[in-house]
Short mmCIF file of C-alpha atoms in Angstrom, two decimals:
data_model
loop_
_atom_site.label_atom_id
_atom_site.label_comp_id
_atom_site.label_asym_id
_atom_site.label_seq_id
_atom_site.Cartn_x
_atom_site.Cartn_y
_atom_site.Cartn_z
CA UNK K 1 0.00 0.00 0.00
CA UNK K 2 0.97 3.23 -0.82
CA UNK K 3 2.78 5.70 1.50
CA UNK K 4 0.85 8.82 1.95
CA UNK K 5 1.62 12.99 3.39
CA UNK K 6 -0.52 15.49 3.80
CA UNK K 7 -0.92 18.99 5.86
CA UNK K 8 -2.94 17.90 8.80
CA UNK K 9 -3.58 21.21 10.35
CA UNK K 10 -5.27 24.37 8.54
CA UNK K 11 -3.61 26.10 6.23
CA UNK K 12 -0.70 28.51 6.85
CA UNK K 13 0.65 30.91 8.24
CA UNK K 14 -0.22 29.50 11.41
CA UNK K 15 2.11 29.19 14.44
CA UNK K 16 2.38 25.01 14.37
CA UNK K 17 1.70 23.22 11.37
CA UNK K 18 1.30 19.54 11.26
CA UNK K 19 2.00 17.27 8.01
CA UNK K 20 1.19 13.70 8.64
CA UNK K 21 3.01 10.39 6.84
CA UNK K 22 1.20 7.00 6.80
CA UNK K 23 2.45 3.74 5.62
CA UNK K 24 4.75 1.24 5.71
CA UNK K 25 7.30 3.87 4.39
CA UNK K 26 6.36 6.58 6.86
CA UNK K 27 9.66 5.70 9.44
CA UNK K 28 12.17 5.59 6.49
CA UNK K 29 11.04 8.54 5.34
CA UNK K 30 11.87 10.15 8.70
CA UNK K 31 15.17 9.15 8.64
CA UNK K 32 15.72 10.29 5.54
CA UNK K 33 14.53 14.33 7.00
CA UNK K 34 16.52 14.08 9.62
CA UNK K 35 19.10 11.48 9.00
CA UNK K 36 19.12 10.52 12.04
CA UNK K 37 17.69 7.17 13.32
CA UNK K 38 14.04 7.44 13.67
CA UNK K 39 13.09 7.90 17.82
CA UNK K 40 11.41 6.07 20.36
CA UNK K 41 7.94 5.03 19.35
CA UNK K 42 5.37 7.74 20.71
CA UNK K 43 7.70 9.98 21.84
CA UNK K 44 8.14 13.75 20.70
CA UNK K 45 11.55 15.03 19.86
CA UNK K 46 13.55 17.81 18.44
CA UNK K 47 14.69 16.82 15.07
CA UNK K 48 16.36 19.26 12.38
CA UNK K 49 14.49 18.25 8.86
CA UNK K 50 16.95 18.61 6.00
CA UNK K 51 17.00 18.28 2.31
CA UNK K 52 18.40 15.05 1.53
CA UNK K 53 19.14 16.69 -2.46
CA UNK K 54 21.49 19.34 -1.26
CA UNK K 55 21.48 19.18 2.69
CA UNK K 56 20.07 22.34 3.40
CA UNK K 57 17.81 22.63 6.22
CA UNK K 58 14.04 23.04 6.02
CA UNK K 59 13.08 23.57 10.02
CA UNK K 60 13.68 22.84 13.31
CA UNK K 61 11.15 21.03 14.16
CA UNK K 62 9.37 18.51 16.70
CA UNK K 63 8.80 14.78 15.30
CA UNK K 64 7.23 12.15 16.87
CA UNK K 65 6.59 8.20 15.14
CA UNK K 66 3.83 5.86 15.70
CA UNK K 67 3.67 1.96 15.12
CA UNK K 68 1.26 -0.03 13.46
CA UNK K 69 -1.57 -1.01 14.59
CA UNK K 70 -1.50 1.42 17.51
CA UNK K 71 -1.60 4.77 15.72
CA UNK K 72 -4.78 6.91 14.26
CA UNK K 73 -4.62 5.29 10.79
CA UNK K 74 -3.33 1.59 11.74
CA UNK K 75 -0.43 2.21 9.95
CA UNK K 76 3.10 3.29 10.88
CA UNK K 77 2.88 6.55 11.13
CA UNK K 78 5.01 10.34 11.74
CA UNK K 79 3.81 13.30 12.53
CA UNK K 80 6.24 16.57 12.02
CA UNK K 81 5.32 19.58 13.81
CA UNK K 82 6.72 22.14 12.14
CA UNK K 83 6.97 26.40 12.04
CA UNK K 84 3.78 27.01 10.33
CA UNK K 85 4.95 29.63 7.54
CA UNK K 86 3.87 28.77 4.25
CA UNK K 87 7.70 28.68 2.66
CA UNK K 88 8.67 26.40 5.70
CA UNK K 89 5.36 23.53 4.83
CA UNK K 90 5.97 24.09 1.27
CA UNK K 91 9.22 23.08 1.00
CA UNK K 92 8.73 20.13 3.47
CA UNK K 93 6.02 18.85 1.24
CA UNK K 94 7.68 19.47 -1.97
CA UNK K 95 11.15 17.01 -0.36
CA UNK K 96 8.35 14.14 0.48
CA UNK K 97 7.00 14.25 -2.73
CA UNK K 98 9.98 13.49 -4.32
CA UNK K 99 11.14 10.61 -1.91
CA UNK K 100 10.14 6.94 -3.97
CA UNK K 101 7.01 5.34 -2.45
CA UNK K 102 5.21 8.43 -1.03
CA UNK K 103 2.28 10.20 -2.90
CA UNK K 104 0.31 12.90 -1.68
CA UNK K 105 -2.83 11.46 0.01
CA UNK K 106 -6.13 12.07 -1.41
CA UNK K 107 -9.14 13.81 0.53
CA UNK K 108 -10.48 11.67 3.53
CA UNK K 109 -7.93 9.26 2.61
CA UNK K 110 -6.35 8.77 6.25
CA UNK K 111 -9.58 8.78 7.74
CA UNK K 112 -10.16 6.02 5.37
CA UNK K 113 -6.81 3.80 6.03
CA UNK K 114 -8.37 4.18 9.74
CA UNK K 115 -11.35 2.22 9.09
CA UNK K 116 -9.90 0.03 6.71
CA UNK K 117 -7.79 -1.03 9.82
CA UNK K 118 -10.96 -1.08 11.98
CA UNK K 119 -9.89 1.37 13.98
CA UNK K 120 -13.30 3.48 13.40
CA UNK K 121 -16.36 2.03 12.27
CA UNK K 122 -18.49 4.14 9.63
CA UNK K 123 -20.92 5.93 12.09
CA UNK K 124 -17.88 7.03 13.62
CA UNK K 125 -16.13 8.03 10.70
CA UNK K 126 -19.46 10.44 10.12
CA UNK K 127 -19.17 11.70 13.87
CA UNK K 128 -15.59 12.75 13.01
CA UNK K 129 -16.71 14.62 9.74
CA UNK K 130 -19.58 16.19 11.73
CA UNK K 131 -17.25 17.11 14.81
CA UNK K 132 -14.43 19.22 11.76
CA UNK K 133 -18.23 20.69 10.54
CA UNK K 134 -19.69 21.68 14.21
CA UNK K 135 -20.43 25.29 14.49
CA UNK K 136 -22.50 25.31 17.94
CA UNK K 137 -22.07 23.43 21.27
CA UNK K 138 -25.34 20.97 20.59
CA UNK K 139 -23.60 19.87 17.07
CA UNK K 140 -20.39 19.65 18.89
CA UNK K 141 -22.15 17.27 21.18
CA UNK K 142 -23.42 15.24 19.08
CA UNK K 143 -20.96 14.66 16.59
CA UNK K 144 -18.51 13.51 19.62
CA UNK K 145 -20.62 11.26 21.12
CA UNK K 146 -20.92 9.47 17.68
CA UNK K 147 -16.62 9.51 17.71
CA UNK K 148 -16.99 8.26 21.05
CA UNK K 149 -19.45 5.07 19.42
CA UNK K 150 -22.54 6.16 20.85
CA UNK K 151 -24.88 4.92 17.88
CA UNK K 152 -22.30 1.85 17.07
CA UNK K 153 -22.46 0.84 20.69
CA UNK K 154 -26.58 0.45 20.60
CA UNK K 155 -25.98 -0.84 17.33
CA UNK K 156 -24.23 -3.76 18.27
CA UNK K 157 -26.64 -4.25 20.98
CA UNK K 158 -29.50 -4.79 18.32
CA UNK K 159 -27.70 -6.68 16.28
CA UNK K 160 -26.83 -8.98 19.52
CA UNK K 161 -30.43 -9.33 20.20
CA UNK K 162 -31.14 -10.28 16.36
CA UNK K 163 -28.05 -13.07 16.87
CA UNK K 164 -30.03 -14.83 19.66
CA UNK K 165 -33.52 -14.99 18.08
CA UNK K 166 -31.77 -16.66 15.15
CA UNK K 167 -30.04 -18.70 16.84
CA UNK K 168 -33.38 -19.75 19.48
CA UNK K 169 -34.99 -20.28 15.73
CA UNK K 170 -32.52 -22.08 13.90
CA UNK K 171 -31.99 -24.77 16.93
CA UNK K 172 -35.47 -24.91 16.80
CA UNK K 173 -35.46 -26.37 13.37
CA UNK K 174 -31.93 -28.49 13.66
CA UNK K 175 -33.28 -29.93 16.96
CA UNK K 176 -37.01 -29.75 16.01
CA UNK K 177 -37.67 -33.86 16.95
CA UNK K 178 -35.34 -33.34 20.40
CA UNK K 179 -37.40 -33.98 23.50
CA UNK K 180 -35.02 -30.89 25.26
CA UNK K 181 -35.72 -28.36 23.44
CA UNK K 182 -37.21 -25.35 25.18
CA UNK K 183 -40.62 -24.95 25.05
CA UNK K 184 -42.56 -22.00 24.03
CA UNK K 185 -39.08 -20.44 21.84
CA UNK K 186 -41.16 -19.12 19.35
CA UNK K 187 -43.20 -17.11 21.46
CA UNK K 188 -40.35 -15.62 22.83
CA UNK K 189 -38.70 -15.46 19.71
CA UNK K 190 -41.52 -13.34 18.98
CA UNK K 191 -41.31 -11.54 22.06
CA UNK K 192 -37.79 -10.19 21.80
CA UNK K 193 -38.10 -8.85 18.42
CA UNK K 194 -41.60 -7.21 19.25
CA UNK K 195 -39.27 -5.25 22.12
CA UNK K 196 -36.30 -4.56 19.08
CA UNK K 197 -38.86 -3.46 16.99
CA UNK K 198 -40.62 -0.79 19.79
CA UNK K 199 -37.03 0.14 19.63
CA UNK K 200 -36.10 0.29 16.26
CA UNK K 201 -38.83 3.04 15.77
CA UNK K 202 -38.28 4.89 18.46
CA UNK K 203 -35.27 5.74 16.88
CA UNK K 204 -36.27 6.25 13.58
CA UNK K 205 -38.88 8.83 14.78
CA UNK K 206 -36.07 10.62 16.32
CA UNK K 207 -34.01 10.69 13.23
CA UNK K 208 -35.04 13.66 12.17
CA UNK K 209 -33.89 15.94 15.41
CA UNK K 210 -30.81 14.32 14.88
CA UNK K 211 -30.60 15.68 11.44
CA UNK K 212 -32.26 19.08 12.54
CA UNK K 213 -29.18 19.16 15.02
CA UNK K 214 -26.86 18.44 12.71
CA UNK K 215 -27.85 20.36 9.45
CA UNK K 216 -29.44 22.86 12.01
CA UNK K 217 -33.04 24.55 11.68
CA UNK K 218 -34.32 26.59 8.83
CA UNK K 219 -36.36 29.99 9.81
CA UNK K 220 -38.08 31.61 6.61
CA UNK K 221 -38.53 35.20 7.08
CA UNK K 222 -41.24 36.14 4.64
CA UNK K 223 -43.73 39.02 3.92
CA UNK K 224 -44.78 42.15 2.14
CA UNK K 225 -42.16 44.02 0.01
CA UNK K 226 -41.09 47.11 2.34
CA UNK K 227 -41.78 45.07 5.48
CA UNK K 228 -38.62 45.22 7.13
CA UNK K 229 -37.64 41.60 6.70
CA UNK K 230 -34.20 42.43 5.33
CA UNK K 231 -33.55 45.01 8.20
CA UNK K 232 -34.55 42.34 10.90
CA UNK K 233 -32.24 39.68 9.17
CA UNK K 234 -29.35 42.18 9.65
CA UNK K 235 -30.21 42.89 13.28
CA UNK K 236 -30.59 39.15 14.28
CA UNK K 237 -26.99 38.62 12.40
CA UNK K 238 -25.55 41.72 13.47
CA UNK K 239 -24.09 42.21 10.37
CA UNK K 240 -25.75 44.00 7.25
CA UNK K 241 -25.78 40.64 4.73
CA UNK K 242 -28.70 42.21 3.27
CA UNK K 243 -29.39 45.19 1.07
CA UNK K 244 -31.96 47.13 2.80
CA UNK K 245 -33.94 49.62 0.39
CA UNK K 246 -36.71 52.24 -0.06
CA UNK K 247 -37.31 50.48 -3.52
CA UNK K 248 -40.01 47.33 -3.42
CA UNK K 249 -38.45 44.33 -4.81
CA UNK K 250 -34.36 44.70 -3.86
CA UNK K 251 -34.42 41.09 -2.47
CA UNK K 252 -34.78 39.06 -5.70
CA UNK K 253 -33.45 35.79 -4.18
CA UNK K 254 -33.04 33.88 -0.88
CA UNK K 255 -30.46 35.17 1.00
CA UNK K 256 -29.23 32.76 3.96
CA UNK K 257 -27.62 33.47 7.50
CA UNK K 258 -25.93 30.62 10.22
CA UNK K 259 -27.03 32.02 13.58
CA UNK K 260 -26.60 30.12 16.76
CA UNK K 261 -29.08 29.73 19.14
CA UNK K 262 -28.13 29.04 22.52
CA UNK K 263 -25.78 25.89 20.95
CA UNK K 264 -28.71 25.08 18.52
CA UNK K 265 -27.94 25.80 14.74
CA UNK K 266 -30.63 27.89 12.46
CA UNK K 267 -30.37 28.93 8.62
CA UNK K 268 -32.06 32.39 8.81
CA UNK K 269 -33.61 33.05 5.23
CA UNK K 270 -33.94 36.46 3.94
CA UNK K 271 -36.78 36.18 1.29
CA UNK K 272 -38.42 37.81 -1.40
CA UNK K 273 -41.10 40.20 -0.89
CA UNK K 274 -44.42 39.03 -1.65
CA UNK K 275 -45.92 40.65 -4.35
CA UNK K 276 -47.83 39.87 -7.76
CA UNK K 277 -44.90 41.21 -10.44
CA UNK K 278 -44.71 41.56 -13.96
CA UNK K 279 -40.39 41.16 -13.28
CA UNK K 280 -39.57 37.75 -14.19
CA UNK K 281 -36.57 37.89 -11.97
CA UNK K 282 -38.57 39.64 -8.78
CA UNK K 283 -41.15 36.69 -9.98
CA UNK K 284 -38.90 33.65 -9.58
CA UNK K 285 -37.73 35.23 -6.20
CA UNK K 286 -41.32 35.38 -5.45
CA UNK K 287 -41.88 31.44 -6.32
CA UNK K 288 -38.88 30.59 -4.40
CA UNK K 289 -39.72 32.36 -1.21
CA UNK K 290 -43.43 30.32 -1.27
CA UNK K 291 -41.59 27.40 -1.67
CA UNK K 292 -38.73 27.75 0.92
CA UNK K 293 -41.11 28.81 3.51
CA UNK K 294 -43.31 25.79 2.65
CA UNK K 295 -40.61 23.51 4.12
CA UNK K 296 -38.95 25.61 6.76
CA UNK K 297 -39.37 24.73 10.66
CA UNK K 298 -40.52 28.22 11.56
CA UNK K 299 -41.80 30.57 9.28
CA UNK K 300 -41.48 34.55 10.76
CA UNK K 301 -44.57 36.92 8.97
CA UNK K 302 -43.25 40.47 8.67
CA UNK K 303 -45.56 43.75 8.35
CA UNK K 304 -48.83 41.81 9.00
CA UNK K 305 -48.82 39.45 5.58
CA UNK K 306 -50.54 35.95 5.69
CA UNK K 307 -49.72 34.12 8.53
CA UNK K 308 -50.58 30.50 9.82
CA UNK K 309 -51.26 29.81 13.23
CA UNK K 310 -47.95 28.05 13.74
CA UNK K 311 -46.00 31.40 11.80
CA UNK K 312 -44.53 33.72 14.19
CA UNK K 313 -46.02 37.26 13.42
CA UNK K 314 -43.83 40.40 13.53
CA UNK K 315 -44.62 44.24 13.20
CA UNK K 316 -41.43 46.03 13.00
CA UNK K 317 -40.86 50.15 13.42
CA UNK K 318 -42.50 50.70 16.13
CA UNK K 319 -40.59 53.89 16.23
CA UNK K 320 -41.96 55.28 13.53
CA UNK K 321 -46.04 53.86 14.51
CA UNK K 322 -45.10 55.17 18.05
CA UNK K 323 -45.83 51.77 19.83
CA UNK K 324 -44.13 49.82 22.77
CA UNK K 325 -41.83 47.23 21.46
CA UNK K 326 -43.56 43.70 23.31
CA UNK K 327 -46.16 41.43 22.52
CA UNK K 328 -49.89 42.04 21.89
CA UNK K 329 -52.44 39.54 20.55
CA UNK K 330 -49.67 37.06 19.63
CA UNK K 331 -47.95 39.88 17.64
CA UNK K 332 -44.47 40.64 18.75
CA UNK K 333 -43.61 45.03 17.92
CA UNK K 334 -40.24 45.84 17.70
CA UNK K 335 -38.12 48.28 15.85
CA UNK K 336 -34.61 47.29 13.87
CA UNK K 337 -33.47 50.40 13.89
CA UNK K 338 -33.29 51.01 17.75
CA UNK K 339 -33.34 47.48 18.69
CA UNK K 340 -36.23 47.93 20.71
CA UNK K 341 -38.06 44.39 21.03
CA UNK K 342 -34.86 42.83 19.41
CA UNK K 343 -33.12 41.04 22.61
CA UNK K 344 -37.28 39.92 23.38
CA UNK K 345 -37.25 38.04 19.64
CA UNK K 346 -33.52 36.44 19.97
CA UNK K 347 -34.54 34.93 23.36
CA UNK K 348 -37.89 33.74 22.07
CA UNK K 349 -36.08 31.90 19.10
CA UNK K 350 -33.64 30.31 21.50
CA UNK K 351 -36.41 28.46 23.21
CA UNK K 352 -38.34 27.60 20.45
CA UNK K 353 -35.16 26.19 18.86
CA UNK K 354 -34.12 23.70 21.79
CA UNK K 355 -37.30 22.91 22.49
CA UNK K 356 -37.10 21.71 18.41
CA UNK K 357 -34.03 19.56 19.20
CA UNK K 358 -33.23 18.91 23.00
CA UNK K 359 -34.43 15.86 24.48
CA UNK K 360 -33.20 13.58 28.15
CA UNK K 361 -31.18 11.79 25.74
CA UNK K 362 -28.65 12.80 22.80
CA UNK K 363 -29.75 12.14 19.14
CA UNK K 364 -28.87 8.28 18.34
CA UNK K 365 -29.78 8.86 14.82
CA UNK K 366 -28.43 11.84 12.62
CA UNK K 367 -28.54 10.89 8.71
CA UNK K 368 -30.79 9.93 6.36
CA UNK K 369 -28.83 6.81 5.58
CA UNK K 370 -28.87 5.86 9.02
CA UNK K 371 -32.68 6.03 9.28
CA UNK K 372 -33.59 3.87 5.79
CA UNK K 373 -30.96 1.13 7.29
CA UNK K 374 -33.62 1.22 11.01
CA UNK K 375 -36.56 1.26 8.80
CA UNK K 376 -35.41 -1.53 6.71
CA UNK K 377 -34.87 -3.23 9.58
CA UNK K 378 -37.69 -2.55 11.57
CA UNK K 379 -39.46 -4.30 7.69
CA UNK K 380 -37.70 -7.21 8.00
CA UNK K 381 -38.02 -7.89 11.49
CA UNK K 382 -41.56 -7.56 11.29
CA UNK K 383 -41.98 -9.56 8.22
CA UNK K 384 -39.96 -12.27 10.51
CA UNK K 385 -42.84 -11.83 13.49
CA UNK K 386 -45.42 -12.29 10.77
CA UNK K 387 -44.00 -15.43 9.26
CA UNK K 388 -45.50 -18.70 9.92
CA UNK K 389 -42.44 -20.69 8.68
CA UNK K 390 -39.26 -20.35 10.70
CA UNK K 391 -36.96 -20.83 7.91
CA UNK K 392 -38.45 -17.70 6.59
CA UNK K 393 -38.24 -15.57 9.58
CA UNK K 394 -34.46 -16.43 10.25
CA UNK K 395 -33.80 -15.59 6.83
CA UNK K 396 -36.11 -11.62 7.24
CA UNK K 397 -34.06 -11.56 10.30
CA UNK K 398 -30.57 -12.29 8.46
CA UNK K 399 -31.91 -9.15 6.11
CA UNK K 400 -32.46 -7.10 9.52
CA UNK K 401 -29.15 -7.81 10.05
CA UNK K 402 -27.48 -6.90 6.86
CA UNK K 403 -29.46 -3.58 7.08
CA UNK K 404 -27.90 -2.76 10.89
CA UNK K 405 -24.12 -3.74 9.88
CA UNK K 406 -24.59 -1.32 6.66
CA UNK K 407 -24.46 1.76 9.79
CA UNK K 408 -21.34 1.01 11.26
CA UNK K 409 -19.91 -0.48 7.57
CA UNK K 410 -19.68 -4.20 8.17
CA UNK K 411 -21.61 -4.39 5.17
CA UNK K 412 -20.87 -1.54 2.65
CA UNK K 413 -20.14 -0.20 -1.34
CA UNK K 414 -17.45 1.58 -2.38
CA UNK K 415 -19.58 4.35 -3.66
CA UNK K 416 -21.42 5.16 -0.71
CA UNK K 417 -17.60 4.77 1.01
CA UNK K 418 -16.35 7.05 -1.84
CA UNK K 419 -18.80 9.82 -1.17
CA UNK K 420 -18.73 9.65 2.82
CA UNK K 421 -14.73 9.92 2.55
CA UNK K 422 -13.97 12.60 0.01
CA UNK K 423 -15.70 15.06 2.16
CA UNK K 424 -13.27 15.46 4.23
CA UNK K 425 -10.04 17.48 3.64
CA UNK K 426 -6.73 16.66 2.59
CA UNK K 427 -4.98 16.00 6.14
CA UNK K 428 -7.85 14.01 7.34
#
């Protein structure tokens, strides 16, 4: 297998950078930097790096070497921690990619050597990707306690359960004319997978606040043209992202902003005025804002436009209409330009949006792919309770199983593995 290098850290300048070598040729290739015989497994030393083409040194820097299997990737490994200036990781790159045997690893590729090695499983492997990705404390949560095997470890505990009904069922029918053969095993057979199956859908039902925590919620901020909606997406960002304008119709398309709410995530969407138009443009903008606030988790009505029950209505300048900022009759009055009723809006989102995703327990489930595996699962196993043959039901509960090993990658396809690993970046 290939030796492969890569940056590890972010890119420079930066004060420590940290390139990364994995493979069998990862120690030679250490000796040849320093010339010097490669250290002590696991422990960091003081090396000077040097080009082995004309002996001139690249850093002075801090190298450490890890043995297969007990490193991050499985493989040997080294680790240089070097001055993080852009000339200094340049020109330590540019030496290992001219030493024979190394190439310059792909994206996700270590991350992938690590679970080739089995030392993640694939839900973890998506914990780590969603741990780089966190932006607020409840994502940062989550994503570790996937690292950390949360979902794997109940995984395996279904899949345990699933091992001993097929097992009850198929000594059943190797044993079925032995006098000593438990009685009643079918009905608790039946039993246990009735319990797995409770369970099972439990946690596909939950699937989606696992997704809403990690893709975070979407709030569609929608009304009138000359409603303020603009204005109160720049005061909820504290930034101005969006134009704000005397003129009807400056928002044309769906403008998006990452807030966090008290650790939860929410897409605030800046959308079109609504209007009838004879502008094709304005028009699409028009369509789009319908549809996006169709599917968002909160929808906020500006200026007194349509509103559901569910919607959240706002009137903004209350300066200007000479009202208290507050609520009255479910309306909340507030002004963007003096912030009045502002800090009364922000704290009223922050509940509404942990309420959304906060439960006793931390999401098990966070990706679609996750939640077809349950489901398919939850089919087979019930197919299995339903079956009046036991031949058939151990073989619906062999599918169950195949469906739960395709979470943690006992069972997988290289394209799914293809698209899971290329999302990360190069030094991961």
């Amino acid at each position: 297998m290939t030796t492969i290098f890569a940056l590890s850290s972010g890119r420079p300048p930066a004060g420590i950078a940290i390139i990364r070598i994995s493979g069998a040729a990862s120690h030679d290739a250490l000796a040849v930097l320093t010339q010097r015989e490669v250290p002590e497994v696991r422990q960091l030393v003081r090396r000077r790096l040097i080009d082995p083409a004309d002996g001139l040194v690249l850093d002075d820097a801090m190298v450490v070497a890890f043995a297969a299997p007990s490193s991050a990737t499985g493989d040997d490994l080294v680790e240089l921690h070097l001055h993080g200036g852009v000339a200094v990781v340049a020109a330590v790159l540019g030496v290992l990619s001219r030493l024979p045997g190394l190439m310059l690893a792909k994206p996700g590729e270590f991350t992938r050597r690590a679970f080739d090695n089995g030392k993640l499983d694939l839900s973890q492997v998506e914990g780590l990707a969603d741990l780089i990705a966190a932006e607020t404390e409840l994502q940062r949560q989550q994503a570790l306690g996937h690292v950390e095997g949360y979902l794997r470890d109940r995984v395996d505990g279904w899949r345990a359960a699933l091992i001993e009904t097929r097992a009850d069922l198929e000594a059943s029918l190797d044993f079925a004319d032995e006098d000593d053969v438990p009685v009643g095993l079918t009905i608790a057979a039946r039993d246990r997978l009735t319990l797995l199956s409770a369970e099972l859908e439990a946690a596909a039902i939950d699937a989606t606040r696992g997704e809403r925590i990690r893709d975070g919620l979407t709030v569609a901020v929608t009304g009138p043209v000359n409603s303020g909606k603009s204005s109160l997406v720049n005061a909820l960002a504290k930034r101005d992202v969006a134009i704000v304008s005397e003129h009807a119709g400056t928002t044309r398309d769906i403008l998006e902003v990452r807030l966090d709410l008290g650790g939860a995530a929410v897409t605030l969407l800046d959308t079109a005025g609504l209007r009838l138009t004879t502008d094709p443009v304005e028009a699409e903008g028009v369509k789009r804002a319908i549809a996006r606030a169709a599917s968002a988790d909160l929808v906020i009505v500006m200026g007194g436009g349509a509103a559901r029950s569910e919607d959240l209505q706002i009137v903004g300048k209350c300066d200007l209409s000479g009202r208290s900022a507050g609520w009255d009759d479910g309306q909340l009055h507030l002004s963007t330009k003096t912030g009045e009723g502002i800090g009364t809006l922000v704290a009223w989102m922050t509940i509404w949006a942990n309420k959304a995703v906060m439960r006793a327990e931390p999401a098990l489930v966070t990706r679609e792919r996750h939640r077809l595996a349950i489901v398919g699962a939850r089919v087979d196993i019930g197919n299995a309770i339903m079956a009046s043959d036991s031949v058939i039901a151990a073989e619906y509960l062999r599918g169950a199983s195949v469906e739960l090993d395709s979470i943690v990658g006992a069972v997988t396809n290289e394209h799914m593995l293809d698209a899971i690993f290329t999302r990360f970046c190069l030094g991961k």
